[in-house]
């Protein structure tokens, strides 16, 4: 692990140094790039999650390349170096999905529109098979099933490496978040153990209407999910996502939107969010935040 992280840290530093040497922009994005390069120069190794975020921001995102690398020769060098990054190798699941891929960087601008045209005929009418000891379920927000989903997320959602903290959304918040106009329990997908009916996996998605370049799209947004630790090696996440896609396509919705801080496919956009910490001292103690 450390050897791999060290190589990727060195690669990022080399790229950052090249970009900073060629660019004179003083906008906020360049200021952030400068701060990132300082972090890479620190004697201690940075966390894998931070390396992934850096790759996403500056090596996997075409707008970032266009903004920070104006010299065509420099852009070509960044693209070439980007191919050396082990973290950006083909993902077992996402490299086969109709999403932006890393080799899109080498193809220039892509046409606006769906990456792949699909219809309900491309999906089976019934659910995808699970391992024999498991079964699908849909969570009804108006029953005690939501309490099961809440408890699962309370114990396993956005868990750090040593279990010092987790995201604990309240039951009332989850009911509000999932009860949007047009919501359906079909998008609140769970996996249970057949023998005990124990809920071991939950993925919550909601319908949404968005406007993209003046075009109105009906889509499904995935934002909440958790799986028990002892089932994480069973690859239930891609299987559950495939099942959610099947359900939404059968309802005539052909777009799915999600965000992640990990590099699993090439992003088409990036976002920031701000939060107010209510117990700043505690967050520092568990290393959830760094001192300013």
Tab-separated table of C-alpha atoms in Angstrom, residues 13 29 46 54 79 87 97 111 119-120 127-128 133 136 138 167 181 184 194 216 264 269 290:
chain	number	residue	atom	x	y	z
A	13	UNK	CA	3.783	16.197	-7.421
A	29	UNK	CA	-8.937	26.977	-8.677
A	46	UNK	CA	-1.189	11.758	2.548
A	54	UNK	CA	-6.599	15.003	-6.286
A	79	UNK	CA	-2.708	12.901	-20.249
A	87	UNK	CA	-5.714	4.260	-9.257
A	97	UNK	CA	-21.286	0.876	-17.682
A	111	UNK	CA	-21.342	14.766	-28.457
A	119	UNK	CA	-35.016	1.108	-23.183
A	120	UNK	CA	-37.028	-1.080	-20.829
A	127	UNK	CA	-35.376	-8.823	-10.387
A	128	UNK	CA	-31.766	-9.840	-10.893
A	133	UNK	CA	-29.195	-16.979	1.045
A	136	UNK	CA	-34.562	-8.299	-2.333
A	138	UNK	CA	-38.339	-2.499	-0.882
A	167	UNK	CA	-22.832	9.841	9.712
A	181	UNK	CA	-42.831	14.260	-4.733
A	184	UNK	CA	-41.444	5.209	-4.775
A	194	UNK	CA	-33.684	-15.115	3.795
A	216	UNK	CA	-35.383	18.865	-18.813
A	264	UNK	CA	-14.386	4.812	-9.991
A	269	UNK	CA	-18.715	17.482	-13.085
A	290	UNK	CA	-7.965	19.160	10.452
